[in-house]
């Protein structure tokens, strides 16, 4: 029995050495090598069973398969994708897309090339699994996010094109909820100023996407485009709601689209309302807009009241024990302070100088130190005139 155990130990050691040498020297042929190892292990396992005493009749456990490697999983996913859903693209279209990718967004990449590429992607059902290039380049997995970035690049390039097909292709992307590309389509389609997009944009005003951030982006861009195209009744309530939540881009869409429009007075009221909102960013940006309109004599706002609101907000942030630094946060103190500094600088507010000096010395100030220094210089210079 002891002799048999020794033999078993020798055999097991031999297998381990074989596996180690094999995997280290033949890693490039990983899949084939694992099959050979499995065969060797199976043979050795059978030999060990034969050497066991027959009277004990030990139960033989089935050999467990080793988990597949990432390469094997990836190849299997590719094969299944191709087998289950044949690409709607022809071989010629596949080759054409590969050629377009060679000069992608270079100076030689023309509007006609962008149109051709987007036409192929739309025919592929906006699905990178149907486009061979995304499998062949850099190891992209099926459903590669790179394809979403490519769609957005093409939409930006075609935005405002005078060709009808550019609008039609952008509309096709807008019709399908494909995540980020749909957001890009909702944003870019306003440049065509085509009212055919209105019912599709309206769909996204109260839409719930796969995650909260995507939902907010879709609602924002859809409302912004509706406002630009001429559907203020649908867009303004949503933009006001987003402004309350701290999405200052919504306030920007109102300000930049309202002048000379029938709904301009409604837009001005929404900007005034933002002065009372809890969100500091929205308050500061609304103040900046109203100061600008007053200085252009479009409005007659109480600038003293706006100045006091800005100073109170400034003081509140300076007195906080910790600032919100998150770039994606709805309540970024940095973004709020940027607008506050610009607004107080526009007002040439001497009352702001003590706050600006405090900010200059604040340990959290970062790049805002230089902003405060420039603002102090500007205000002092304006006072000497």
GROMACS .gro file of C-alpha atoms in nm:
model
  385
    1UNK     CA    1   0.000   0.000   0.000
    2UNK     CA    2   0.281   0.240   0.086
    3UNK     CA    3   0.444   0.161  -0.248
    4UNK     CA    4   0.121   0.246  -0.430
    5UNK     CA    5   0.089   0.575  -0.244
    6UNK     CA    6   0.443   0.669  -0.344
    7UNK     CA    7   0.363   0.593  -0.707
    8UNK     CA    8   0.049   0.805  -0.686
    9UNK     CA    9   0.250   1.096  -0.540
   10UNK     CA   10   0.510   1.066  -0.817
   11UNK     CA   11   0.239   1.061  -1.081
   12UNK     CA   12   0.066   1.367  -0.929
   13UNK     CA   13   0.395   1.560  -0.911
   14UNK     CA   14   0.463   1.470  -1.274
   15UNK     CA   15   0.123   1.605  -1.375
   16UNK     CA   16   0.180   1.933  -1.188
   17UNK     CA   17   0.523   1.984  -1.348
   18UNK     CA   18   0.377   1.902  -1.690
   19UNK     CA   19   0.095   2.155  -1.645
   20UNK     CA   20   0.332   2.428  -1.524
   21UNK     CA   21   0.581   2.383  -1.809
   22UNK     CA   22   0.304   2.353  -2.062
   23UNK     CA   23   0.114   2.668  -1.958
   24UNK     CA   24   0.426   2.882  -1.927
   25UNK     CA   25   0.572   2.779  -2.264
   26UNK     CA   26   0.254   2.736  -2.469
   27UNK     CA   27   0.033   3.022  -2.343
   28UNK     CA   28  -0.029   3.145  -2.696
   29UNK     CA   29  -0.212   2.819  -2.766
   30UNK     CA   30  -0.406   2.819  -2.442
   31UNK     CA   31  -0.728   2.654  -2.555
   32UNK     CA   32  -0.560   2.358  -2.731
   33UNK     CA   33  -0.317   2.312  -2.443
   34UNK     CA   34  -0.593   2.287  -2.184
   35UNK     CA   35  -0.755   2.008  -2.384
   36UNK     CA   36  -0.426   1.811  -2.374
   37UNK     CA   37  -0.391   1.869  -1.998
   38UNK     CA   38  -0.746   1.747  -1.941
   39UNK     CA   39  -0.667   1.429  -2.140
   40UNK     CA   40  -0.346   1.370  -1.938
   41UNK     CA   41  -0.531   1.423  -1.611
   42UNK     CA   42  -0.803   1.184  -1.719
   43UNK     CA   43  -0.548   0.913  -1.807
   44UNK     CA   44  -0.358   0.954  -1.481
   45UNK     CA   45  -0.683   0.949  -1.285
   46UNK     CA   46  -0.778   0.616  -1.446
   47UNK     CA   47  -0.432   0.471  -1.361
   48UNK     CA   48  -0.476   0.571  -0.997
   49UNK     CA   49  -0.815   0.404  -0.985
   50UNK     CA   50  -0.667   0.082  -1.130
   51UNK     CA   51  -0.402   0.081  -0.855
   52UNK     CA   52  -0.661   0.107  -0.574
   53UNK     CA   53  -0.742  -0.226  -0.394
   54UNK     CA   54  -1.038  -0.385  -0.573
   55UNK     CA   55  -1.213  -0.484  -0.249
   56UNK     CA   56  -1.270  -0.121  -0.139
   57UNK     CA   57  -1.441  -0.026  -0.468
   58UNK     CA   58  -1.394   0.350  -0.424
   59UNK     CA   59  -1.649   0.575  -0.587
   60UNK     CA   60  -1.500   0.746  -0.893
   61UNK     CA   61  -1.585   1.117  -0.911
   62UNK     CA   62  -1.625   1.264  -1.260
   63UNK     CA   63  -1.341   1.488  -1.377
   64UNK     CA   64  -1.437   1.855  -1.330
   65UNK     CA   65  -1.392   2.077  -1.631
   66UNK     CA   66  -1.170   2.380  -1.591
   67UNK     CA   67  -1.347   2.716  -1.632
   68UNK     CA   68  -1.307   2.869  -1.979
   69UNK     CA   69  -1.060   3.153  -2.026
   70UNK     CA   70  -1.162   3.507  -2.121
   71UNK     CA   71  -1.044   3.435  -2.474
   72UNK     CA   72  -1.266   3.126  -2.494
   73UNK     CA   73  -1.569   3.313  -2.356
   74UNK     CA   74  -1.513   3.597  -2.599
   75UNK     CA   75  -1.482   3.367  -2.899
   76UNK     CA   76  -1.794   3.180  -2.791
   77UNK     CA   77  -1.989   3.506  -2.757
   78UNK     CA   78  -1.882   3.607  -3.106
   79UNK     CA   79  -1.982   3.274  -3.254
   80UNK     CA   80  -2.321   3.272  -3.081
   81UNK     CA   81  -2.390   3.633  -3.184
   82UNK     CA   82  -2.313   3.558  -3.546
   83UNK     CA   83  -2.505   3.228  -3.545
   84UNK     CA   84  -2.818   3.358  -3.372
   85UNK     CA   85  -2.844   3.698  -3.540
   86UNK     CA   86  -2.696   3.710  -3.888
   87UNK     CA   87  -2.584   4.061  -3.976
   88UNK     CA   88  -2.818   4.254  -4.207
   89UNK     CA   89  -2.510   4.402  -4.373
   90UNK     CA   90  -2.371   4.269  -4.698
   91UNK     CA   91  -2.007   4.172  -4.732
   92UNK     CA   92  -1.954   4.484  -4.942
   93UNK     CA   93  -2.097   4.705  -4.665
   94UNK     CA   94  -1.879   4.535  -4.405
   95UNK     CA   95  -1.568   4.607  -4.615
   96UNK     CA   96  -1.685   4.961  -4.684
   97UNK     CA   97  -1.719   5.033  -4.311
   98UNK     CA   98  -1.371   4.893  -4.250
   99UNK     CA   99  -1.232   5.130  -4.514
  100UNK     CA  100  -1.413   5.426  -4.360
  101UNK     CA  101  -1.264   5.340  -4.021
  102UNK     CA  102  -0.913   5.380  -4.164
  103UNK     CA  103  -0.969   5.756  -4.206
  104UNK     CA  104  -1.226   5.805  -3.927
  105UNK     CA  105  -1.266   6.176  -3.833
  106UNK     CA  106  -0.940   6.266  -4.007
  107UNK     CA  107  -0.922   6.574  -4.235
  108UNK     CA  108  -0.999   6.336  -4.523
  109UNK     CA  109  -1.320   6.215  -4.357
  110UNK     CA  110  -1.594   6.410  -4.536
  111UNK     CA  111  -1.962   6.473  -4.468
  112UNK     CA  112  -2.037   6.217  -4.738
  113UNK     CA  113  -1.823   5.964  -4.551
  114UNK     CA  114  -2.006   6.041  -4.225
  115UNK     CA  115  -2.340   5.993  -4.402
  116UNK     CA  116  -2.226   5.663  -4.549
  117UNK     CA  117  -2.097   5.536  -4.213
  118UNK     CA  118  -2.416   5.633  -4.027
  119UNK     CA  119  -2.626   5.474  -4.301
  120UNK     CA  120  -2.441   5.145  -4.249
  121UNK     CA  121  -2.477   5.165  -3.868
  122UNK     CA  122  -2.851   5.236  -3.895
  123UNK     CA  123  -2.891   4.941  -4.133
  124UNK     CA  124  -2.705   4.729  -3.876
  125UNK     CA  125  -2.985   4.819  -3.632
  126UNK     CA  126  -2.746   5.044  -3.435
  127UNK     CA  127  -2.591   4.723  -3.302
  128UNK     CA  128  -2.214   4.680  -3.308
  129UNK     CA  129  -2.265   4.301  -3.295
  130UNK     CA  130  -2.372   4.327  -3.659
  131UNK     CA  131  -2.060   4.516  -3.770
  132UNK     CA  132  -1.749   4.305  -3.819
  133UNK     CA  133  -1.501   4.589  -3.756
  134UNK     CA  134  -1.596   4.608  -3.386
  135UNK     CA  135  -1.490   4.245  -3.343
  136UNK     CA  136  -1.167   4.276  -3.533
  137UNK     CA  137  -1.031   4.598  -3.382
  138UNK     CA  138  -0.862   4.603  -3.045
  139UNK     CA  139  -1.060   4.316  -2.897
  140UNK     CA  140  -1.393   4.497  -2.860
  141UNK     CA  141  -1.663   4.284  -2.704
  142UNK     CA  142  -2.007   4.253  -2.864
  143UNK     CA  143  -2.213   4.561  -2.786
  144UNK     CA  144  -1.894   4.768  -2.769
  145UNK     CA  145  -1.942   5.114  -2.614
  146UNK     CA  146  -1.700   5.239  -2.878
  147UNK     CA  147  -1.977   5.207  -3.134
  148UNK     CA  148  -2.192   5.445  -2.926
  149UNK     CA  149  -1.913   5.704  -2.928
  150UNK     CA  150  -1.879   5.660  -3.304
  151UNK     CA  151  -2.251   5.722  -3.357
  152UNK     CA  152  -2.230   6.044  -3.153
  153UNK     CA  153  -1.928   6.161  -3.353
  154UNK     CA  154  -2.120   6.109  -3.677
  155UNK     CA  155  -2.432   6.283  -3.545
  156UNK     CA  156  -2.226   6.587  -3.440
  157UNK     CA  157  -2.060   6.598  -3.781
  158UNK     CA  158  -2.393   6.582  -3.963
  159UNK     CA  159  -2.581   6.820  -3.731
  160UNK     CA  160  -2.726   7.104  -3.936
  161UNK     CA  161  -2.647   6.944  -4.270
  162UNK     CA  162  -2.871   7.069  -4.550
  163UNK     CA  163  -2.918   6.716  -4.681
  164UNK     CA  164  -3.249   6.555  -4.595
  165UNK     CA  165  -3.089   6.213  -4.541
  166UNK     CA  166  -2.879   6.354  -4.255
  167UNK     CA  167  -3.200   6.450  -4.072
  168UNK     CA  168  -3.363   6.115  -4.154
  169UNK     CA  169  -3.066   5.916  -4.021
  170UNK     CA  170  -3.053   6.129  -3.703
  171UNK     CA  171  -3.426   6.068  -3.657
  172UNK     CA  172  -3.372   5.692  -3.692
  173UNK     CA  173  -3.121   5.702  -3.405
  174UNK     CA  174  -3.363   5.913  -3.199
  175UNK     CA  175  -3.648   5.665  -3.247
  176UNK     CA  176  -3.460   5.385  -3.069
  177UNK     CA  177  -3.355   5.392  -2.706
  178UNK     CA  178  -2.994   5.288  -2.745
  179UNK     CA  179  -2.864   5.485  -2.449
  180UNK     CA  180  -2.600   5.752  -2.504
  181UNK     CA  181  -2.645   5.764  -2.887
  182UNK     CA  182  -3.013   5.852  -2.834
  183UNK     CA  183  -2.908   6.142  -2.610
  184UNK     CA  184  -2.676   6.264  -2.887
  185UNK     CA  185  -2.954   6.238  -3.144
  186UNK     CA  186  -3.193   6.430  -2.916
  187UNK     CA  187  -2.933   6.705  -2.884
  188UNK     CA  188  -2.822   6.729  -3.246
  189UNK     CA  189  -3.162   6.706  -3.415
  190UNK     CA  190  -3.253   7.065  -3.323
  191UNK     CA  191  -2.996   7.190  -3.574
  192UNK     CA  192  -3.219   7.068  -3.859
  193UNK     CA  193  -3.513   7.278  -3.728
  194UNK     CA  194  -3.750   7.012  -3.858
  195UNK     CA  195  -4.084   6.979  -3.675
  196UNK     CA  196  -4.114   6.612  -3.779
  197UNK     CA  197  -3.890   6.539  -3.480
  198UNK     CA  198  -4.137   6.685  -3.226
  199UNK     CA  199  -4.344   6.370  -3.148
  200UNK     CA  200  -4.029   6.161  -3.103
  201UNK     CA  201  -3.868   6.423  -2.876
  202UNK     CA  202  -4.184   6.452  -2.667
  203UNK     CA  203  -4.164   6.079  -2.597
  204UNK     CA  204  -3.849   6.137  -2.392
  205UNK     CA  205  -3.979   6.422  -2.174
  206UNK     CA  206  -4.118   6.182  -1.913
  207UNK     CA  207  -3.914   5.882  -2.018
  208UNK     CA  208  -3.748   5.642  -1.775
  209UNK     CA  209  -3.425   5.503  -1.917
  210UNK     CA  210  -3.199   5.224  -1.788
  211UNK     CA  211  -3.045   5.452  -1.523
  212UNK     CA  212  -3.114   5.786  -1.356
  213UNK     CA  213  -2.833   5.978  -1.524
  214UNK     CA  214  -2.941   5.865  -1.871
  215UNK     CA  215  -3.302   5.957  -1.792
  216UNK     CA  216  -3.198   6.310  -1.693
  217UNK     CA  217  -2.981   6.354  -2.002
  218UNK     CA  218  -3.256   6.236  -2.236
  219UNK     CA  219  -3.514   6.465  -2.075
  220UNK     CA  220  -3.278   6.763  -2.084
  221UNK     CA  221  -3.171   6.727  -2.447
  222UNK     CA  222  -3.521   6.643  -2.570
  223UNK     CA  223  -3.664   6.951  -2.395
  224UNK     CA  224  -3.381   7.172  -2.522
  225UNK     CA  225  -3.439   7.063  -2.882
  226UNK     CA  226  -3.817   7.103  -2.852
  227UNK     CA  227  -3.763   7.458  -2.729
  228UNK     CA  228  -3.532   7.535  -3.022
  229UNK     CA  229  -3.768   7.380  -3.277
  230UNK     CA  230  -4.070   7.567  -3.141
  231UNK     CA  231  -4.257   7.352  -2.890
  232UNK     CA  232  -4.218   7.572  -2.581
  233UNK     CA  233  -4.540   7.449  -2.419
  234UNK     CA  234  -4.400   7.099  -2.384
  235UNK     CA  235  -4.040   7.200  -2.312
  236UNK     CA  236  -4.057   7.481  -2.054
  237UNK     CA  237  -4.217   7.288  -1.763
  238UNK     CA  238  -3.957   7.012  -1.796
  239UNK     CA  239  -3.667   7.259  -1.819
  240UNK     CA  240  -3.797   7.442  -1.509
  241UNK     CA  241  -3.818   7.113  -1.320
  242UNK     CA  242  -3.462   7.022  -1.419
  243UNK     CA  243  -3.341   7.370  -1.314
  244UNK     CA  244  -3.483   7.312  -0.966
  245UNK     CA  245  -3.285   6.988  -0.953
  246UNK     CA  246  -2.962   7.173  -1.033
  247UNK     CA  247  -2.933   7.099  -1.407
  248UNK     CA  248  -2.810   7.445  -1.502
  249UNK     CA  249  -2.791   7.350  -1.870
  250UNK     CA  250  -3.173   7.360  -1.863
  251UNK     CA  251  -3.159   7.725  -1.755
  252UNK     CA  252  -2.906   7.789  -2.030
  253UNK     CA  253  -3.141   7.645  -2.293
  254UNK     CA  254  -3.416   7.883  -2.178
  255UNK     CA  255  -3.188   8.190  -2.177
  256UNK     CA  256  -3.023   8.125  -2.512
  257UNK     CA  257  -3.345   8.041  -2.699
  258UNK     CA  258  -3.596   8.289  -2.558
  259UNK     CA  259  -3.494   8.625  -2.704
  260UNK     CA  260  -3.736   8.739  -2.973
  261UNK     CA  261  -3.966   8.440  -2.920
  262UNK     CA  262  -4.336   8.449  -2.831
  263UNK     CA  263  -4.263   8.278  -2.502
  264UNK     CA  264  -3.981   8.517  -2.401
  265UNK     CA  265  -4.176   8.661  -2.105
  266UNK     CA  266  -4.242   8.311  -1.973
  267UNK     CA  267  -3.873   8.235  -2.004
  268UNK     CA  268  -3.776   8.547  -1.810
  269UNK     CA  269  -4.016   8.453  -1.530
  270UNK     CA  270  -3.860   8.108  -1.506
  271UNK     CA  271  -3.514   8.265  -1.476
  272UNK     CA  272  -3.641   8.497  -1.201
  273UNK     CA  273  -3.797   8.200  -1.022
  274UNK     CA  274  -3.459   8.028  -1.020
  275UNK     CA  275  -3.327   8.299  -0.784
  276UNK     CA  276  -3.546   8.144  -0.515
  277UNK     CA  277  -3.450   7.781  -0.573
  278UNK     CA  278  -3.251   7.589  -0.315
  279UNK     CA  279  -2.979   7.493  -0.561
  280UNK     CA  280  -2.689   7.740  -0.544
  281UNK     CA  281  -2.575   7.678  -0.900
  282UNK     CA  282  -2.916   7.760  -1.044
  283UNK     CA  283  -2.946   8.072  -0.829
  284UNK     CA  284  -2.603   8.202  -0.928
  285UNK     CA  285  -2.650   8.136  -1.299
  286UNK     CA  286  -2.997   8.296  -1.298
  287UNK     CA  287  -2.845   8.605  -1.132
  288UNK     CA  288  -2.572   8.621  -1.397
  289UNK     CA  289  -2.832   8.605  -1.678
  290UNK     CA  290  -3.055   8.872  -1.522
  291UNK     CA  291  -2.759   9.106  -1.465
  292UNK     CA  292  -2.665   9.071  -1.831
  293UNK     CA  293  -3.021   9.141  -1.951
  294UNK     CA  294  -3.042   9.446  -1.723
  295UNK     CA  295  -2.711   9.588  -1.845
  296UNK     CA  296  -2.838   9.550  -2.203
  297UNK     CA  297  -3.152   9.742  -2.096
  298UNK     CA  298  -3.376   9.450  -2.188
  299UNK     CA  299  -3.491   9.427  -1.825
  300UNK     CA  300  -3.491   9.650  -1.518
  301UNK     CA  301  -3.403   9.416  -1.235
  302UNK     CA  302  -3.323   9.522  -0.878
  303UNK     CA  303  -2.946   9.465  -0.899
  304UNK     CA  304  -2.897   9.556  -0.532
  305UNK     CA  305  -3.129   9.275  -0.430
  306UNK     CA  306  -2.949   9.033  -0.664
  307UNK     CA  307  -2.611   9.144  -0.522
  308UNK     CA  308  -2.724   9.071  -0.164
  309UNK     CA  309  -2.851   8.727  -0.264
  310UNK     CA  310  -2.515   8.647  -0.427
  311UNK     CA  311  -2.319   8.766  -0.122
  312UNK     CA  312  -2.536   8.558   0.114
  313UNK     CA  313  -2.484   8.251  -0.103
  314UNK     CA  314  -2.109   8.322  -0.124
  315UNK     CA  315  -2.085   8.350   0.254
  316UNK     CA  316  -2.284   8.030   0.305
  317UNK     CA  317  -2.044   7.828   0.090
  318UNK     CA  318  -1.735   7.980   0.254
  319UNK     CA  319  -1.870   7.885   0.597
  320UNK     CA  320  -1.933   7.523   0.504
  321UNK     CA  321  -1.696   7.281   0.682
  322UNK     CA  322  -1.652   7.082   0.362
  323UNK     CA  323  -1.720   7.169  -0.001
  324UNK     CA  324  -1.884   6.943  -0.252
  325UNK     CA  325  -1.611   6.871  -0.507
  326UNK     CA  326  -1.781   6.602  -0.713
  327UNK     CA  327  -1.776   6.708  -1.083
  328UNK     CA  328  -2.101   6.523  -1.155
  329UNK     CA  329  -2.275   6.637  -0.837
  330UNK     CA  330  -2.597   6.836  -0.864
  331UNK     CA  331  -2.467   7.070  -0.592
  332UNK     CA  332  -2.112   7.146  -0.691
  333UNK     CA  333  -1.989   7.436  -0.480
  334UNK     CA  334  -1.712   7.502  -0.729
  335UNK     CA  335  -1.948   7.557  -1.021
  336UNK     CA  336  -2.173   7.775  -0.804
  337UNK     CA  337  -1.877   7.991  -0.696
  338UNK     CA  338  -1.760   8.034  -1.055
  339UNK     CA  339  -2.095   8.190  -1.148
  340UNK     CA  340  -2.109   8.395  -0.826
  341UNK     CA  341  -1.764   8.544  -0.891
  342UNK     CA  342  -1.854   8.632  -1.251
  343UNK     CA  343  -2.184   8.790  -1.143
  344UNK     CA  344  -2.026   9.001  -0.867
  345UNK     CA  345  -1.751   9.103  -1.106
  346UNK     CA  346  -2.019   9.218  -1.355
  347UNK     CA  347  -2.176   9.425  -1.076
  348UNK     CA  348  -1.835   9.569  -0.977
  349UNK     CA  349  -1.936   9.479  -0.623
  350UNK     CA  350  -1.701   9.633  -0.365
  351UNK     CA  351  -1.892   9.442  -0.098
  352UNK     CA  352  -1.762   9.121  -0.257
  353UNK     CA  353  -1.393   9.201  -0.200
  354UNK     CA  354  -1.374   9.065   0.161
  355UNK     CA  355  -1.539   8.740   0.046
  356UNK     CA  356  -1.305   8.714  -0.252
  357UNK     CA  357  -1.005   8.759  -0.021
  358UNK     CA  358  -1.135   8.483   0.205
  359UNK     CA  359  -1.176   8.257  -0.097
  360UNK     CA  360  -0.820   8.334  -0.209
  361UNK     CA  361  -0.691   8.197   0.122
  362UNK     CA  362  -0.936   7.911   0.151
  363UNK     CA  363  -0.768   7.564   0.157
  364UNK     CA  364  -1.039   7.421  -0.070
  365UNK     CA  365  -1.023   7.703  -0.328
  366UNK     CA  366  -0.800   7.530  -0.585
  367UNK     CA  367  -0.831   7.704  -0.927
  368UNK     CA  368  -1.084   7.950  -0.782
  369UNK     CA  369  -0.795   8.135  -0.615
  370UNK     CA  370  -0.690   8.280  -0.951
  371UNK     CA  371  -1.055   8.362  -1.030
  372UNK     CA  372  -1.085   8.559  -0.706
  373UNK     CA  373  -0.757   8.746  -0.764
  374UNK     CA  374  -0.870   8.854  -1.114
  375UNK     CA  375  -1.211   8.957  -0.982
  376UNK     CA  376  -1.054   9.174  -0.709
  377UNK     CA  377  -0.832   9.346  -0.967
  378UNK     CA  378  -1.129   9.410  -1.195
  379UNK     CA  379  -1.351   9.551  -0.920
  380UNK     CA  380  -1.075   9.779  -0.784
  381UNK     CA  381  -0.990   9.897  -1.135
  382UNK     CA  382  -1.357   9.975  -1.210
  383UNK     CA  383  -1.382  10.175  -0.885
  384UNK     CA  384  -1.098  10.407  -0.992
  385UNK     CA  385  -1.270  10.504  -1.318
   0.00000   0.00000   0.00000
